[in-house]
mmCIF file of C-alpha atoms in Angstrom:
data_model
loop_
_atom_site.group_PDB
_atom_site.id
_atom_site.type_symbol
_atom_site.label_atom_id
_atom_site.label_comp_id
_atom_site.label_asym_id
_atom_site.label_seq_id
_atom_site.Cartn_x
_atom_site.Cartn_y
_atom_site.Cartn_z
ATOM 1 C CA MET F 7 31.742 73.755 11.335
ATOM 2 C CA GLY F 8 28.664 73.288 8.993
ATOM 3 C CA ALA F 9 30.106 70.225 7.475
ATOM 4 C CA MET F 10 30.805 68.732 11.078
ATOM 5 C CA ALA F 11 27.199 69.730 12.057
ATOM 6 C CA ILE F 12 25.900 67.852 9.127
ATOM 7 C CA ALA F 13 28.054 64.867 9.513
ATOM 8 C CA GLU F 14 27.175 64.379 13.311
ATOM 9 C CA PRO F 15 23.604 63.407 12.557
ATOM 10 C CA ALA F 16 24.779 61.095 9.645
ATOM 11 C CA VAL F 17 27.307 59.038 12.106
ATOM 12 C CA THR F 18 24.462 59.018 14.664
ATOM 13 C CA THR F 19 22.067 57.602 12.192
ATOM 14 C CA ALA F 20 24.647 55.059 10.884
ATOM 15 C CA ARG F 21 25.491 53.936 14.559
ATOM 16 C CA GLN F 22 21.388 53.509 15.087
ATOM 17 C CA THR F 23 21.185 51.652 11.977
ATOM 18 C CA GLY F 24 24.008 49.317 13.051
ATOM 19 C CA ARG F 25 22.525 48.630 16.399
ATOM 20 C CA ALA F 26 19.239 47.859 14.686
ATOM 21 C CA ASP F 27 20.893 45.497 12.194
ATOM 22 C CA ASN F 28 22.698 43.767 15.142
ATOM 23 C CA THR F 29 19.402 43.477 17.017
ATOM 24 C CA ASP F 30 17.669 41.931 13.961
ATOM 25 C CA ILE F 31 20.576 39.456 13.659
ATOM 26 C CA LEU F 32 20.421 38.505 17.228
ATOM 27 C CA THR F 33 16.673 38.234 16.941
ATOM 28 C CA LYS F 34 17.060 35.998 14.119
ATOM 29 C CA HIS F 35 19.729 33.775 15.892
ATOM 30 C CA ASP F 36 17.454 33.567 18.942
ATOM 31 C CA VAL F 37 14.461 32.421 16.642
ATOM 32 C CA HIS F 38 16.728 29.560 15.012
ATOM 33 C CA GLN F 39 18.151 28.503 18.343
ATOM 34 C CA ALA F 40 14.257 28.324 19.896
ATOM 35 C CA LYS F 41 13.366 26.476 16.589
ATOM 36 C CA ASP F 42 16.216 24.032 17.117
ATOM 37 C CA ALA F 43 15.382 23.507 20.640
ATOM 38 C CA ARG F 44 11.784 22.857 19.850
ATOM 39 C CA GLN F 45 12.837 20.475 17.014
ATOM 40 C CA THR F 46 15.323 18.800 19.490
ATOM 41 C CA GLY F 47 12.748 18.330 22.287
ATOM 42 C CA THR F 48 10.305 16.976 19.705
ATOM 43 C CA MET F 49 12.689 14.427 18.554
ATOM 44 C CA GLN F 50 13.691 13.298 22.198
ATOM 45 C CA ALA F 51 9.871 13.061 23.095
ATOM 46 C CA THR F 52 9.116 10.891 19.989
ATOM 47 C CA GLU F 53 12.131 8.711 20.908
ATOM 48 C CA GLN F 54 10.935 8.196 24.625
ATOM 49 C CA SER F 55 7.446 7.473 23.444
ATOM 50 C CA SER F 56 8.893 4.829 21.117
ATOM 51 C CA LEU F 57 11.013 3.375 23.795
ATOM 52 C CA HIS F 58 8.138 3.180 25.872
ATOM 53 C CA LYS F 59 6.020 1.507 23.437
ATOM 54 C CA ILE F 60 8.906 -1.019 23.089
ATOM 55 C CA ARG F 61 9.032 -1.686 26.834
ATOM 56 C CA LEU F 62 5.149 -2.363 26.955
ATOM 57 C CA LEU F 63 5.436 -4.508 24.050
ATOM 58 C CA TYR F 64 7.993 -6.826 25.688
ATOM 59 C CA PHE F 65 6.279 -6.816 29.049
ATOM 60 C CA PHE F 66 3.010 -7.705 27.670
ATOM 61 C CA PHE F 67 4.524 -10.296 25.078
ATOM 62 C CA ARG F 68 6.250 -12.146 27.921
ATOM 63 C CA PHE F 69 3.185 -11.851 29.833
ATOM 64 C CA SER F 70 1.180 -13.558 28.042
ATOM 65 C CA THR F 71 3.633 -16.625 27.354
ATOM 66 C CA GLY F 72 4.547 -16.654 30.810
ATOM 67 C CA SER F 73 0.775 -16.813 32.055
ATOM 68 C CA LEU F 74 0.105 -20.112 30.238
ATOM 69 C CA ILE F 75 3.164 -22.092 28.714
ATOM 70 C CA PRO F 76 4.978 -22.982 31.810
ATOM 71 C CA PHE F 77 1.442 -24.302 33.346
ATOM 72 C CA LEU F 78 0.614 -26.665 30.213
ATOM 73 C CA PRO F 79 2.067 -29.779 31.761
ATOM 74 C CA LEU F 80 0.035 -29.138 34.705
ATOM 75 C CA PHE F 81 -3.070 -28.561 32.609
ATOM 76 C CA MET F 82 -2.218 -31.699 30.817
ATOM 77 C CA SER F 83 -2.109 -33.576 33.981
ATOM 78 C CA SER F 84 -5.451 -32.295 35.179
ATOM 79 C CA CYS F 85 -6.976 -33.527 31.889
ATOM 80 C CA GLY F 86 -6.116 -37.058 32.748
ATOM 81 C CA PHE F 87 -3.254 -37.322 30.420
ATOM 82 C CA THR F 88 -0.308 -39.856 31.557
ATOM 83 C CA HIS F 89 3.282 -38.999 32.030
ATOM 84 C CA GLU F 90 4.137 -40.639 29.116
ATOM 85 C CA GLU F 91 1.714 -38.889 27.068
ATOM 86 C CA ILE F 92 2.784 -35.491 28.528
ATOM 87 C CA GLY F 93 6.238 -36.100 27.563
ATOM 88 C CA ARG F 94 5.307 -36.741 23.890
ATOM 89 C CA LEU F 95 3.206 -33.693 23.918
ATOM 90 C CA GLN F 96 6.016 -31.684 25.331
ATOM 91 C CA ALA F 97 8.334 -32.970 22.735
ATOM 92 C CA ILE F 98 6.375 -31.401 19.881
ATOM 93 C CA ARG F 99 7.380 -27.794 20.574
ATOM 94 C CA PRO F 100 11.029 -28.368 20.088
ATOM 95 C CA ILE F 101 10.739 -30.540 17.116
ATOM 96 C CA VAL F 102 8.326 -28.359 15.100
ATOM 97 C CA THR F 103 10.219 -25.156 16.146
ATOM 98 C CA MET F 104 13.494 -26.759 14.763
ATOM 99 C CA ILE F 105 11.943 -27.412 11.369
ATOM 100 C CA SER F 106 9.852 -24.398 11.022
ATOM 101 C CA GLY F 107 12.119 -21.972 12.302
ATOM 102 C CA PRO F 108 14.066 -21.398 9.053
ATOM 103 C CA PHE F 109 11.277 -21.226 6.861
ATOM 104 C CA TRP F 110 9.819 -18.190 8.649
ATOM 105 C CA GLY F 111 13.007 -16.566 8.566
ATOM 106 C CA ALA F 112 13.417 -17.137 4.821
ATOM 107 C CA LEU F 113 9.989 -15.983 4.217
ATOM 108 C CA SER F 114 10.295 -12.757 6.161
ATOM 109 C CA ASP F 115 13.622 -11.977 4.324
ATOM 110 C CA ARG F 116 12.092 -12.765 0.912
ATOM 111 C CA THR F 117 8.933 -10.618 1.420
ATOM 112 C CA GLY F 118 10.381 -8.074 3.534
ATOM 113 C CA LYS F 119 6.970 -7.865 5.549
ATOM 114 C CA LYS F 120 8.604 -8.828 8.994
ATOM 115 C CA LYS F 121 5.797 -7.089 10.827
ATOM 116 C CA LEU F 122 2.699 -8.373 9.089
ATOM 117 C CA ILE F 123 4.528 -11.852 9.652
ATOM 118 C CA LEU F 124 4.921 -11.068 13.426
ATOM 119 C CA ILE F 125 1.652 -10.134 14.021
ATOM 120 C CA SER F 126 -0.162 -12.995 11.920
ATOM 121 C CA THR F 127 2.088 -15.679 13.491
ATOM 122 C CA PHE F 128 1.647 -14.410 16.998
ATOM 123 C CA VAL F 129 -2.016 -13.971 16.773
ATOM 124 C CA ILE F 130 -2.422 -17.398 15.073
ATOM 125 C CA SER F 131 -0.290 -19.104 17.570
ATOM 126 C CA ALA F 132 -2.194 -17.514 20.480
ATOM 127 C CA ILE F 133 -5.452 -18.740 19.122
ATOM 128 C CA CYS F 134 -4.190 -22.380 18.637
ATOM 129 C CA ARG F 135 -2.691 -22.404 22.281
ATOM 130 C CA LEU F 136 -6.274 -21.045 23.418
ATOM 131 C CA SER F 137 -7.885 -23.727 21.609
ATOM 132 C CA CYS F 138 -6.148 -26.478 23.922
ATOM 133 C CA ALA F 139 -8.687 -25.720 26.574
ATOM 134 C CA PHE F 140 -11.499 -27.067 24.390
ATOM 135 C CA PHE F 141 -9.671 -30.339 23.594
ATOM 136 C CA LYS F 142 -8.703 -31.747 26.981
ATOM 137 C CA ASP F 143 -10.530 -34.723 26.447
ATOM 138 C CA ASP F 144 -9.038 -35.637 23.110
ATOM 139 C CA MET F 145 -5.428 -36.076 23.177
ATOM 140 C CA GLN F 146 -5.129 -36.135 19.226
ATOM 141 C CA LEU F 147 -6.723 -32.901 18.672
ATOM 142 C CA PHE F 148 -4.658 -31.460 21.762
ATOM 143 C CA ALA F 149 -1.585 -32.564 20.131
ATOM 144 C CA ILE F 150 -2.555 -30.919 16.646
ATOM 145 C CA ALA F 151 -3.394 -27.803 18.372
ATOM 146 C CA LEU F 152 0.170 -27.703 20.002
ATOM 147 C CA CYS F 153 1.795 -28.812 16.815
ATOM 148 C CA LEU F 154 0.081 -25.559 15.021
ATOM 149 C CA THR F 155 0.859 -23.454 18.100
ATOM 150 C CA SER F 156 4.555 -24.428 17.561
ATOM 151 C CA LEU F 157 4.661 -23.957 14.028
ATOM 152 C CA PHE F 158 3.533 -20.307 14.035
ATOM 153 C CA TYR F 159 5.112 -19.392 17.364
ATOM 154 C CA ALA F 160 8.688 -20.321 15.986
ATOM 155 C CA ALA F 161 8.770 -17.023 14.153
ATOM 156 C CA VAL F 162 7.842 -14.645 16.803
ATOM 157 C CA THR F 163 10.644 -14.119 19.195
ATOM 158 C CA ALA F 164 13.380 -13.884 16.348
ATOM 159 C CA LEU F 165 11.215 -11.369 14.335
ATOM 160 C CA LEU F 166 10.476 -9.507 17.274
ATOM 161 C CA ASP F 167 13.776 -8.736 18.438
ATOM 162 C CA SER F 168 14.701 -8.295 14.658
ATOM 163 C CA ILE F 169 11.991 -5.681 13.968
ATOM 164 C CA VAL F 170 12.911 -3.815 17.530
ATOM 165 C CA VAL F 171 16.655 -3.584 16.895
ATOM 166 C CA SER F 172 16.096 -2.128 13.335
ATOM 167 C CA SER F 173 13.967 0.545 14.589
ATOM 168 C CA LEU F 174 16.542 1.662 17.136
ATOM 169 C CA SER F 175 19.434 3.993 16.693
ATOM 170 C CA SER F 176 23.023 3.012 17.020
ATOM 171 C CA LYS F 177 23.203 4.552 20.494
ATOM 172 C CA GLN F 178 19.798 3.030 21.582
ATOM 173 C CA ARG F 179 20.876 -0.328 20.492
ATOM 174 C CA LEU F 180 23.569 -0.153 23.205
ATOM 175 C CA ASN F 181 20.578 -0.577 25.765
ATOM 176 C CA PHE F 182 18.791 -3.197 23.926
ATOM 177 C CA GLY F 183 19.097 -5.724 26.762
ATOM 178 C CA LYS F 184 17.650 -3.234 29.124
ATOM 179 C CA LEU F 185 14.527 -3.183 27.020
ATOM 180 C CA ARG F 186 14.208 -7.054 26.828
ATOM 181 C CA LEU F 187 14.571 -6.942 30.655
ATOM 182 C CA TRP F 188 10.907 -5.521 30.715
ATOM 183 C CA GLY F 189 9.896 -8.941 28.812
ATOM 184 C CA GLU F 190 11.424 -10.897 31.775
ATOM 185 C CA LEU F 191 9.721 -8.572 34.356
ATOM 186 C CA GLY F 192 6.402 -9.566 32.584
ATOM 187 C CA ASN F 193 7.038 -13.215 32.368
ATOM 188 C CA GLY F 194 8.167 -13.170 36.262
ATOM 189 C CA ILE F 195 5.078 -11.309 37.274
ATOM 190 C CA SER F 196 2.816 -13.371 35.251
ATOM 191 C CA SER F 197 4.174 -16.682 36.044
ATOM 192 C CA THR F 198 4.006 -15.725 39.961
ATOM 193 C CA LEU F 199 0.542 -14.718 39.738
ATOM 194 C CA MET F 200 -0.772 -17.586 37.735
ATOM 195 C CA MET F 201 1.015 -19.922 39.958
ATOM 196 C CA HIS F 202 -1.458 -19.074 42.593
ATOM 197 C CA VAL F 203 -4.409 -18.660 40.407
ATOM 198 C CA SER F 204 -3.662 -22.568 39.275
ATOM 199 C CA ASN F 205 -3.280 -23.615 42.958
ATOM 200 C CA ASN F 206 -6.665 -21.855 43.997
ATOM 201 C CA GLU F 207 -9.548 -24.358 43.720
ATOM 202 C CA ALA F 208 -11.799 -21.304 43.140
ATOM 203 C CA TYR F 209 -10.381 -20.382 39.859
ATOM 204 C CA GLY F 210 -8.549 -23.324 38.081
ATOM 205 C CA PHE F 211 -6.583 -23.621 34.921
ATOM 206 C CA GLU F 212 -9.283 -22.018 32.895
ATOM 207 C CA HIS F 213 -8.504 -18.574 33.838
ATOM 208 C CA LEU F 214 -4.904 -18.924 32.854
ATOM 209 C CA PHE F 215 -6.369 -19.017 29.261
ATOM 210 C CA VAL F 216 -8.315 -16.119 29.872
ATOM 211 C CA VAL F 217 -5.455 -14.070 31.152
ATOM 212 C CA HIS F 218 -3.165 -15.431 28.134
ATOM 213 C CA GLY F 219 -5.889 -14.252 25.711
ATOM 214 C CA VAL F 220 -6.243 -10.867 27.154
ATOM 215 C CA SER F 221 -2.399 -10.236 27.503
ATOM 216 C CA ALA F 222 -1.710 -11.494 24.028
ATOM 217 C CA ALA F 223 -4.319 -9.078 22.545
ATOM 218 C CA VAL F 224 -2.688 -5.941 24.567
ATOM 219 C CA ALA F 225 0.657 -7.126 23.293
ATOM 220 C CA VAL F 226 -0.730 -7.112 19.625
ATOM 221 C CA VAL F 227 -1.742 -3.447 20.219
ATOM 222 C CA PHE F 228 1.900 -2.374 20.724
ATOM 223 C CA MET F 229 3.474 -4.230 17.793
#
């Protein structure tokens, strides 16, 4: 009887110790689960933030080009250029792009500085395009500005797509087309708005250059 009396407290103590150990194990498990959940939530928030940045980048990038490039022939006509001169000026872009495109691709691959080349070429091309507003009375200077614009802009679209795709996970790349749709949205909105601005005598084509410059600057922020 004495031995049983002594054993009972020992068994009770062992059971309590076992319950305490189980409680500690459960507590540690819960802590790990909570930690994993926080890390997963942080990763998902970071991914969503990155995707929002890409959407805004495409939106303002295409907003900037759509606000001016489609209207350059009309601007040339308002400058007094003949149809033949406008045709020659319009032929500059595809010719220069065809020649300079491979050069930019080779340069970015060799140096590995794709983002630096993207930002530099986009900014320089935008500045050259804006300078056209100051050369409306001189066709030769206008042509030089267009040539420089085409030279630097030839690298932009391909580099932008390449950088964006490389920053996406394999799962996110399946929705790359949806990300680029934001660019088409920006292009559509800017083209529609600028069409009304260019047709309004109270504004004129000069405002198109202002919108182009501002939206290009915003696009650079998201690059």
